[in-house]
Short mmCIF file of C-alpha atoms in Angstrom, two decimals:
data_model
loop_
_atom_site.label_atom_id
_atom_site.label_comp_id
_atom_site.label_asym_id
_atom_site.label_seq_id
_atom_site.Cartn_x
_atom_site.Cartn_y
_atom_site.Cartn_z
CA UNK A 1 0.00 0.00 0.00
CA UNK A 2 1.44 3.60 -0.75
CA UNK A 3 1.08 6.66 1.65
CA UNK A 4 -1.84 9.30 0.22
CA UNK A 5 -0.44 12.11 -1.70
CA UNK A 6 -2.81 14.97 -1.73
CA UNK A 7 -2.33 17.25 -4.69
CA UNK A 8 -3.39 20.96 -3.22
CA UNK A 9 -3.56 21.78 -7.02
CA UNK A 10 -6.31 19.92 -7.68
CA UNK A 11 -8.96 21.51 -5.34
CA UNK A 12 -9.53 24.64 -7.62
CA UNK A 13 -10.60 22.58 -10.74
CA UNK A 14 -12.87 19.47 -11.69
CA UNK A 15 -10.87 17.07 -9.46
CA UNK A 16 -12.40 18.60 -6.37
CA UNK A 17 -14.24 16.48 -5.35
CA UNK A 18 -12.01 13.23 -5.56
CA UNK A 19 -8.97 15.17 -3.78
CA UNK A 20 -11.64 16.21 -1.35
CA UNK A 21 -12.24 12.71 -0.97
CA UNK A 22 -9.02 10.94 -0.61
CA UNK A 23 -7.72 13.71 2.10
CA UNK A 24 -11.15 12.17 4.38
CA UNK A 25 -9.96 8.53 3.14
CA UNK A 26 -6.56 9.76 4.40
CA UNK A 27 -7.25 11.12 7.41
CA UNK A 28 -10.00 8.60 8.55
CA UNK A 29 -7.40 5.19 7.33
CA UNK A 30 -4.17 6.43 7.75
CA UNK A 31 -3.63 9.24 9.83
CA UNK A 32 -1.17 10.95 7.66
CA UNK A 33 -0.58 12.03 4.07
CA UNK A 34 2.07 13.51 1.45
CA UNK A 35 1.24 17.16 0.18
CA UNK A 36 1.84 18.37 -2.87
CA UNK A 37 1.60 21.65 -4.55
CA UNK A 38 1.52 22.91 -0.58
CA UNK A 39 2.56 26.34 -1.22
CA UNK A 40 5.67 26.23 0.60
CA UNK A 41 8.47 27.86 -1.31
CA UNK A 42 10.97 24.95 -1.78
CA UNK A 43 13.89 27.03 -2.00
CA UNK A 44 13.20 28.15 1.15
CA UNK A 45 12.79 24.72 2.56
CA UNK A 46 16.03 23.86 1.55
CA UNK A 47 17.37 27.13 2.99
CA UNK A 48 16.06 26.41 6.21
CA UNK A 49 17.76 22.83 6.22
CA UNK A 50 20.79 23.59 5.48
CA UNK A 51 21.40 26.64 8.33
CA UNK A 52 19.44 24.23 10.82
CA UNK A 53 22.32 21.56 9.62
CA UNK A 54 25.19 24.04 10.14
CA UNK A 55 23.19 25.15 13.42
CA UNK A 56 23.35 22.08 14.47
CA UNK A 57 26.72 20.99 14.21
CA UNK A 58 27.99 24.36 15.67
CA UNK A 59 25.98 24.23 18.89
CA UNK A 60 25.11 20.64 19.49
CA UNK A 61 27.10 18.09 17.82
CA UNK A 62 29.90 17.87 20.42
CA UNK A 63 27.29 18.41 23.32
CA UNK A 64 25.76 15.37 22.18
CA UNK A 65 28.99 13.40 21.95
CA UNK A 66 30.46 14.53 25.05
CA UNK A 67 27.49 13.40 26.70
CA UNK A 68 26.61 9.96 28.75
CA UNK A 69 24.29 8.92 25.80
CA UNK A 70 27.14 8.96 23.50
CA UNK A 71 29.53 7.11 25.67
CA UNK A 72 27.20 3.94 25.08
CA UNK A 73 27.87 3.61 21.74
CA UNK A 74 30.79 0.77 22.14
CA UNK A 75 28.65 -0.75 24.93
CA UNK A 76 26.33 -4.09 24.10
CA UNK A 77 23.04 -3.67 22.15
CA UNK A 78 21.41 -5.09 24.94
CA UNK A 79 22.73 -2.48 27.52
CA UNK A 80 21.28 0.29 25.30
CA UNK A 81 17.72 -0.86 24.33
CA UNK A 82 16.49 1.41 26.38
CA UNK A 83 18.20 4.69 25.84
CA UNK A 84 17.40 7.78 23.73
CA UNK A 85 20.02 8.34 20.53
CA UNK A 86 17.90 11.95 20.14
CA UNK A 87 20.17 14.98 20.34
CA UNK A 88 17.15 17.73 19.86
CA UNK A 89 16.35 21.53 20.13
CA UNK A 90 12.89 23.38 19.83
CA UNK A 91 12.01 26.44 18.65
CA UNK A 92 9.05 27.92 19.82
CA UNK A 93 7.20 30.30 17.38
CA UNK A 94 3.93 31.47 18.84
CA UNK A 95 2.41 32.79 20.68
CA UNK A 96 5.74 33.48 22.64
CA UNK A 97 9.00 33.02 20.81
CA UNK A 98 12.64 31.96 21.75
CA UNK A 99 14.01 32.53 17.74
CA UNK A 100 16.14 35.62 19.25
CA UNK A 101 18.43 32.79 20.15
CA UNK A 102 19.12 31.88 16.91
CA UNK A 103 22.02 33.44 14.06
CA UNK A 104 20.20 35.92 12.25
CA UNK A 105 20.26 34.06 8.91
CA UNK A 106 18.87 31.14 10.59
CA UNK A 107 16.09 33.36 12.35
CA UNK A 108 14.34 35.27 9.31
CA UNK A 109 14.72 32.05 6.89
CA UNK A 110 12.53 29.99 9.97
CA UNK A 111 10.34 33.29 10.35
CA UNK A 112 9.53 33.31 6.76
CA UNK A 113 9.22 29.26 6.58
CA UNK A 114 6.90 28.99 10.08
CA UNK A 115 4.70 31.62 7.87
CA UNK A 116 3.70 29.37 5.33
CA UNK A 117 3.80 26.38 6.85
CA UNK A 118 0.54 27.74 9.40
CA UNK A 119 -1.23 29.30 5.75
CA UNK A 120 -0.76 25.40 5.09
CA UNK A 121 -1.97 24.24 8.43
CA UNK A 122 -4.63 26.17 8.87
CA UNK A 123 -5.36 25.52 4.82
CA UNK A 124 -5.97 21.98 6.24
CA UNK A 125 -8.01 22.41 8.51
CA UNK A 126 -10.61 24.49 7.17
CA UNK A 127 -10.35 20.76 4.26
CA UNK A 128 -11.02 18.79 7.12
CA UNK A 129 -14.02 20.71 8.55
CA UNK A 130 -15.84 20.54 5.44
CA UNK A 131 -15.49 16.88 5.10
CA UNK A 132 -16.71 16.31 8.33
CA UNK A 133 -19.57 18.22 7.18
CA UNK A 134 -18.57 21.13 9.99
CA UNK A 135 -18.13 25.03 9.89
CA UNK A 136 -15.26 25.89 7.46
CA UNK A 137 -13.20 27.35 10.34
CA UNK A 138 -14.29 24.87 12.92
CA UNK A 139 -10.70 23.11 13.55
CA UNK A 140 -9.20 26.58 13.28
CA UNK A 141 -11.56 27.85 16.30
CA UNK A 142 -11.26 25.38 18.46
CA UNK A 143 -7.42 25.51 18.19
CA UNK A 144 -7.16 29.65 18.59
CA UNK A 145 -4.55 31.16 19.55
CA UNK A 146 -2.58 27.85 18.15
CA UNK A 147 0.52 26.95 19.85
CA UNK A 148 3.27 26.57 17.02
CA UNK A 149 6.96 25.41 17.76
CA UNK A 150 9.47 23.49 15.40
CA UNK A 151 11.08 20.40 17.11
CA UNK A 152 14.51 19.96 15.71
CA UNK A 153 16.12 16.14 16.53
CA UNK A 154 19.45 14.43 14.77
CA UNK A 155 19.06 11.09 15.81
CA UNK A 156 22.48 9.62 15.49
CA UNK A 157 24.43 6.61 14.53
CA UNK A 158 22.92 4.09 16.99
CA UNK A 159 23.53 0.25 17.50
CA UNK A 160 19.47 -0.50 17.48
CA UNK A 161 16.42 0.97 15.93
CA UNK A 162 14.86 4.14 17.97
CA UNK A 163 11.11 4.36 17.46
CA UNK A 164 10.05 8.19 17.69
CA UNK A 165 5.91 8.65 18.89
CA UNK A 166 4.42 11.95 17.20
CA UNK A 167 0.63 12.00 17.92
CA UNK A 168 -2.58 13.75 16.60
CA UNK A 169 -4.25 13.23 19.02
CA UNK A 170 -6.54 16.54 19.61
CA UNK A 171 -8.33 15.97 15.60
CA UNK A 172 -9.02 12.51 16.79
CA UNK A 173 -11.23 14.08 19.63
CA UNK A 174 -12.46 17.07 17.77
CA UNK A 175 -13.54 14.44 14.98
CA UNK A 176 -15.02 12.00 17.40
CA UNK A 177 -12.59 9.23 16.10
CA UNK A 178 -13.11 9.68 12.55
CA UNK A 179 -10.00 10.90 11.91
CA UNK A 180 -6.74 8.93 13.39
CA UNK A 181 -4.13 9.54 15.70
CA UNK A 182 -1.42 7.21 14.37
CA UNK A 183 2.00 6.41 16.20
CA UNK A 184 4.92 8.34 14.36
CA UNK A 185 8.02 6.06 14.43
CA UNK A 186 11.24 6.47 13.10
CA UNK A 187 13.75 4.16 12.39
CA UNK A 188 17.59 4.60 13.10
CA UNK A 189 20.18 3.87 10.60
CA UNK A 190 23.42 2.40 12.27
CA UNK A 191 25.46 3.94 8.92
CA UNK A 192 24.62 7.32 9.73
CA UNK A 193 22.55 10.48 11.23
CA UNK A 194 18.93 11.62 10.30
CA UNK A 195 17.80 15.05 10.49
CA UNK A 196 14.18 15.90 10.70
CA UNK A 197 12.05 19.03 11.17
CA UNK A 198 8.71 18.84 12.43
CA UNK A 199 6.15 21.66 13.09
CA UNK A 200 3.55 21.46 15.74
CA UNK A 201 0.92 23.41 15.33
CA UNK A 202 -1.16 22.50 18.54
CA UNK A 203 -4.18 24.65 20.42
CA UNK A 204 -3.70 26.83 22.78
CA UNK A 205 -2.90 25.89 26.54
CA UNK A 206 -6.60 27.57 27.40
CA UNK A 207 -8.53 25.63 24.50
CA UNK A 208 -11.22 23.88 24.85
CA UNK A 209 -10.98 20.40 23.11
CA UNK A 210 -14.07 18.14 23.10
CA UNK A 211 -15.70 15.96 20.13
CA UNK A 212 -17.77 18.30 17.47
CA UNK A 213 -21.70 18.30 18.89
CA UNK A 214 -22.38 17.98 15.37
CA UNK A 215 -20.32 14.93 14.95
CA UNK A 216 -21.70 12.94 18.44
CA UNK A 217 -24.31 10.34 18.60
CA UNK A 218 -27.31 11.98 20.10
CA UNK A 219 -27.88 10.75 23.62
CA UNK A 220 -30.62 10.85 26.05
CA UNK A 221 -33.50 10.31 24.40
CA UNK A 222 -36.58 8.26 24.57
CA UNK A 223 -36.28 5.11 22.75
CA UNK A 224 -40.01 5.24 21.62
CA UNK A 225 -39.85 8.51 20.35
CA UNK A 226 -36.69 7.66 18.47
CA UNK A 227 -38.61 4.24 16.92
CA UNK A 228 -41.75 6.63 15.80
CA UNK A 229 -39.45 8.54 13.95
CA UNK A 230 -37.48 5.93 12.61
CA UNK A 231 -40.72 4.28 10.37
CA UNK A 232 -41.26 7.39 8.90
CA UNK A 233 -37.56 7.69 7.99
CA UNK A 234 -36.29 4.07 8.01
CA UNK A 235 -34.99 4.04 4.12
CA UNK A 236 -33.02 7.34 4.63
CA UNK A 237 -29.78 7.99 5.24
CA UNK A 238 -28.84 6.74 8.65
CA UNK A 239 -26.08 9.79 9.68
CA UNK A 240 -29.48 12.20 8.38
CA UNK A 241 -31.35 10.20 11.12
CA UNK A 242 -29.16 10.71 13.88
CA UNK A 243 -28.72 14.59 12.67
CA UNK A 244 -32.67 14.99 13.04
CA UNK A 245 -33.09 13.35 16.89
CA UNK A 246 -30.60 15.37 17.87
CA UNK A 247 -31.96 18.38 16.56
CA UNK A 248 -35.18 16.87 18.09
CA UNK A 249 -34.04 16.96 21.16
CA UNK A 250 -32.50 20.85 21.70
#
């Protein structure tokens, strides 16, 4: 099976609809997707990758090899099973920021980057509030003010595989389990170090997160009531039926 790839493209022209339809099949099977056509400058992803690479090796490389973690590395496989090969940083974007920190190069190429990467979050989300049939800016909402930050992790030359857990879980809950959290896991090659970038674009600490009312079972209702209705409207569509005894009870 191949991951989804989601062409961006293709939602302003007669393929609407399908794209529209294999982001839900994407979100509610797999949990994750490839983007295309995202909007975010390539150039400037490279840019970014390259001074977080030079970053890197400046300020944390020989942190990370001075360190007990890196002293294991001659040891038995067995005696490190448990231990954690990630050298990481984190750069927090919004709503406070800690990119003063950073060379200046480095800080107005991750400025510009973080930009369009939330357009594309936030892009997303207003895709995956129509297909659950919700307000266009329902995910967006419920998220405000987003927490964004940029987790930053080399994960070196190891003598076992490191499993890395990333998880989604807050559109899970917001989509009442139609949409997946999935367990992010990375595998560790014993030839060499991987570099990866990933951008968190979480609520806010004060938000709210509960399953969409419009998207939960009704509850608390009278089952008699519920079977009247139901022979009037038993060769309907069955989410429809649930939509209207909810509505029926308000």
């Amino acid at each position: 099976m191949e991951i989804p790839v989601i062409n961006l493209e293709e939602l302003e022209g007669e393929k609407r609809s399908t794209t529209m339809s294999l982001l839900h099949d994407a979100c509610g099977k797999w949990g994750f997707f490839w983007v295309e056509n995202h909007g975010v400058d390539e150039e400037l992803m490279e840019k970014v990758k390259a001074l977080v690479n030079k970053h890197y090796e400046e300020t944390m490389k020989e942190t990370f090899y001075g360190s007990d973690v890196a002293r294991t590395f001659g040891g038995a496989v067995a005696e490190a099973s448990n231990i954690d090969w990630e050298s990481s940083f984190f750069y927090r974007h919004q709503p406070d920021s800690n990119l003063s920190d950073l060379p200046e190069l480095l800080r107005e190429a991750m400025n510009q980057f973080v930009k369009q990467l939330i357009n594309l979050a936030e892009r997303l989300a207003e895709l995956m509030s129509e297909n659950l049939g919700l307000e266009k800016d329902y995910i967006k909402k419920t998220f405000s003010e987003p927490y964004v930050g940029t987790k930053v992790a080399s994960t070196q030359s190891a003598p076992i595989p490191r499993l890395f857990v990333n998880l989604g879980d807050q559109i899970e809950v917001v989509s009442n389990g139609i949409y997946k959290s999935i367990r992010h896991r990375v595998l560790a090659d014993k030839n060499g170090s991987r570099l990866s970038m990933a951008t968190f674009y979480n609520p806010g600490g004060d938000a709210i997160i509960s399953p969409a009312p419009k998207l939960v079972y009704p509850s608390q209702y009278r089952f008699q009531d519920y079977l009247d209705y139901y022979f009037t409207t038993k060769f309907s569509d069955k989410a429809a039926r649930f939509q209207s005894v909810k509505e029926m009870l308000v």
